[in-house]
Amino acid sequence: MIDPQRVDDAKRALGAGLARWRNQRGLTQLALARRVPVARSTIAGAESGRQCPDRIFWQRCEMALAAGGELLAGYDDYRRIKQQLDQEKVEAAQRARWGEVEDCSLPAGAPGVSTIAGWRLLHDLCTVDLMSGGPSDRTAPLSQVPDVAVTGEETFSMATPLRLRSCPTGSRCRCG
């Protein structure tokens, strides 16, 4: 897992590198801003690590300062770390919302539901779709439910529920 502090540190190091190269070339923030061209506040924000402009900004700074690829390499490292942190946040939010997906695969032809996703869809069919009108107002084709393996039945009926394990959604539905 990426520590958010690591992202901030990379952004500050990138900004410090920009300030170092600018000072080595004897330029003020305003002079560099005119060469890039951006507002002086953009240079100040990048140097302090408060903001991180896009790659084009860093390419222009690289050219204006003849920094030998250091600024672009620093920016690319920062973006890689930032994207990894962002992806981890997305995945954590998905896990918080949906929980871990269990691999409960069953052998072909075995009765039951093979994944939590299949259970959730079956639960939704029981409580929503079937109540509002399946083909006979209480049935739905099992082909609509992915990862369900049921022997001897072509439709799920509220009147004659299938023998399935209890519903993992935790609610009192009629699918279990």
Coordinates of C-alpha atoms in Angstrom, one line a residue:
M1 CA 0.0 0.0 0.0
I2 CA 1.2 3.5 -0.8
D3 CA 1.4 5.9 2.1
P4 CA -0.2 9.2 1.2
Q5 CA 2.7 11.0 2.8
R6 CA 5.0 9.3 0.2
V7 CA 2.9 11.1 -2.6
D8 CA 3.2 14.5 -0.8
D9 CA 7.0 13.9 -0.3
A10 CA 7.4 13.1 -4.0
K11 CA 5.5 16.3 -5.0
R12 CA 7.6 18.4 -2.6
A13 CA 10.8 16.9 -3.9
L14 CA 9.8 17.6 -7.5
G15 CA 9.1 21.2 -6.5
A16 CA 12.4 21.5 -4.7
G17 CA 14.1 20.2 -7.8
L18 CA 12.4 22.9 -9.9
A19 CA 13.6 25.6 -7.4
R20 CA 17.1 24.2 -7.4
W21 CA 17.4 24.2 -11.2
R22 CA 15.8 27.7 -11.4
N23 CA 18.3 29.1 -8.9
Q24 CA 21.3 27.4 -10.6
R25 CA 20.3 29.1 -13.9
G26 CA 20.0 32.5 -12.0
L27 CA 16.3 33.0 -12.8
T28 CA 13.5 34.4 -10.7
Q29 CA 10.1 32.8 -10.6
L30 CA 8.8 35.5 -12.8
A31 CA 11.5 35.0 -15.4
L32 CA 10.9 31.3 -15.5
A33 CA 7.2 31.9 -15.7
R34 CA 7.6 34.0 -18.8
R35 CA 9.7 31.3 -20.5
V36 CA 7.3 28.5 -19.8
P37 CA 4.8 30.6 -20.1
V38 CA 2.6 30.4 -17.0
A39 CA 1.7 32.6 -14.1
R40 CA 4.4 33.2 -11.5
S41 CA 2.0 31.8 -8.9
T42 CA 2.1 28.5 -10.8
I43 CA 5.9 28.3 -10.5
A44 CA 5.6 29.2 -6.8
G45 CA 2.9 26.6 -6.2
A46 CA 4.9 23.9 -8.0
E47 CA 8.1 24.8 -6.1
S48 CA 6.4 24.7 -2.7
G49 CA 4.7 21.4 -3.5
R50 CA 1.2 22.9 -3.0
Q51 CA 0.3 22.1 -6.6
C52 CA 1.6 19.8 -9.4
P53 CA 0.8 21.1 -12.9
D54 CA 0.6 18.6 -15.8
R55 CA 3.4 17.0 -17.7
I56 CA 3.4 19.8 -20.4
F57 CA 4.4 22.3 -17.7
W58 CA 7.3 20.0 -16.6
Q59 CA 8.4 19.5 -20.2
R60 CA 8.5 23.3 -20.7
C61 CA 10.4 23.8 -17.4
E62 CA 12.8 21.0 -18.5
M63 CA 13.5 22.8 -21.8
A64 CA 13.7 26.3 -20.2
L65 CA 16.2 25.1 -17.5
A66 CA 18.0 22.4 -19.5
A67 CA 17.6 20.1 -16.4
G68 CA 18.9 17.0 -18.1
G69 CA 15.6 15.0 -17.7
E70 CA 15.6 15.3 -13.9
L71 CA 12.3 17.2 -13.8
L72 CA 10.4 14.9 -16.2
A73 CA 11.7 11.8 -14.4
G74 CA 10.6 13.3 -11.1
Y75 CA 7.2 14.2 -12.5
D76 CA 6.8 10.7 -13.9
D77 CA 7.7 9.1 -10.6
Y78 CA 5.2 11.3 -8.8
R79 CA 2.4 10.5 -11.2
R80 CA 3.1 6.7 -10.9
I81 CA 2.9 6.9 -7.1
K82 CA -0.1 9.1 -7.2
Q83 CA -2.0 6.9 -9.7
Q84 CA -1.2 3.8 -7.6
L85 CA -2.5 5.5 -4.5
D86 CA -5.7 6.6 -6.3
Q87 CA -6.2 3.1 -7.6
E88 CA -5.8 1.7 -4.1
K89 CA -8.4 4.2 -2.9
V90 CA -10.9 3.1 -5.6
E91 CA -10.4 -0.5 -4.7
A92 CA -10.8 0.2 -1.0
A93 CA -14.0 2.0 -1.7
Q94 CA -15.3 -0.9 -3.8
R95 CA -14.4 -3.4 -1.0
A96 CA -16.2 -1.2 1.5
R97 CA -19.3 -1.0 -0.6
W98 CA -19.4 -4.6 -1.9
G99 CA -17.2 -6.6 0.4
E100 CA -14.7 -9.1 -0.6
V101 CA -15.9 -11.4 -3.4
E102 CA -15.7 -15.0 -2.3
D103 CA -14.7 -17.7 -4.8
C104 CA -17.3 -20.3 -4.0
S105 CA -17.1 -22.1 -7.4
L106 CA -19.1 -25.2 -7.6
P107 CA -18.5 -28.2 -9.9
A108 CA -20.5 -28.0 -13.2
G109 CA -24.0 -29.2 -12.7
A110 CA -24.0 -28.8 -8.9
P111 CA -27.0 -27.0 -7.4
G112 CA -26.5 -23.7 -5.8
V113 CA -25.0 -20.3 -6.4
S114 CA -21.3 -20.1 -7.1
T115 CA -20.5 -16.4 -6.2
I116 CA -21.7 -13.7 -4.0
A117 CA -22.5 -11.6 -7.1
G118 CA -24.8 -14.4 -8.2
W119 CA -26.5 -14.4 -4.8
R120 CA -26.9 -10.6 -4.9
L121 CA -28.5 -10.7 -8.3
L122 CA -30.8 -13.6 -7.3
H123 CA -31.7 -11.6 -4.2
D124 CA -32.5 -8.6 -6.3
L125 CA -34.7 -10.7 -8.7
C126 CA -36.6 -12.1 -5.6
T127 CA -37.2 -8.7 -4.1
V128 CA -37.6 -6.4 -7.0
D129 CA -38.0 -7.9 -10.5
L130 CA -40.2 -10.8 -9.5
M131 CA -42.4 -8.6 -7.4
S132 CA -42.9 -6.2 -10.2
G133 CA -43.6 -8.7 -12.9
G134 CA -41.6 -11.6 -14.2
P135 CA -43.0 -13.7 -17.0
S136 CA -45.8 -15.0 -14.8
D137 CA -45.6 -12.1 -12.3
R138 CA -43.6 -14.3 -9.8
T139 CA -41.1 -16.0 -12.0
A140 CA -37.9 -15.2 -13.9
P141 CA -35.7 -17.3 -16.1
L142 CA -32.6 -18.6 -14.3
S143 CA -30.6 -17.7 -17.3
Q144 CA -30.9 -14.0 -16.1
V145 CA -28.9 -15.0 -13.0
P146 CA -25.2 -15.4 -13.7
D147 CA -23.2 -18.0 -11.8
V148 CA -26.3 -20.0 -10.8
A149 CA -26.2 -23.7 -11.3
V150 CA -29.5 -25.4 -10.6
T151 CA -30.5 -28.8 -11.8
G152 CA -34.0 -29.7 -13.0
E153 CA -35.4 -26.1 -13.0
E154 CA -35.7 -23.6 -15.8
T155 CA -37.3 -20.8 -13.9
F156 CA -37.2 -19.4 -10.4
S157 CA -40.6 -19.1 -8.8
M158 CA -41.6 -17.3 -5.7
A159 CA -44.3 -19.9 -5.1
T160 CA -41.9 -22.8 -5.2
P161 CA -38.5 -21.5 -4.1
L162 CA -35.4 -23.4 -5.0
R163 CA -33.4 -25.1 -2.2
L164 CA -30.4 -22.7 -1.9
R165 CA -28.1 -21.8 0.8
S166 CA -29.1 -18.8 3.0
C167 CA -28.9 -15.4 1.3
P168 CA -25.5 -13.7 2.1
T169 CA -27.1 -10.3 1.8
G170 CA -28.3 -10.7 5.4
S171 CA -31.8 -9.6 4.7
R172 CA -34.9 -11.7 5.0
C173 CA -35.6 -12.4 1.3
R174 CA -37.3 -15.3 -0.2
C175 CA -34.4 -16.5 -2.2
G176 CA -33.0 -18.7 0.6

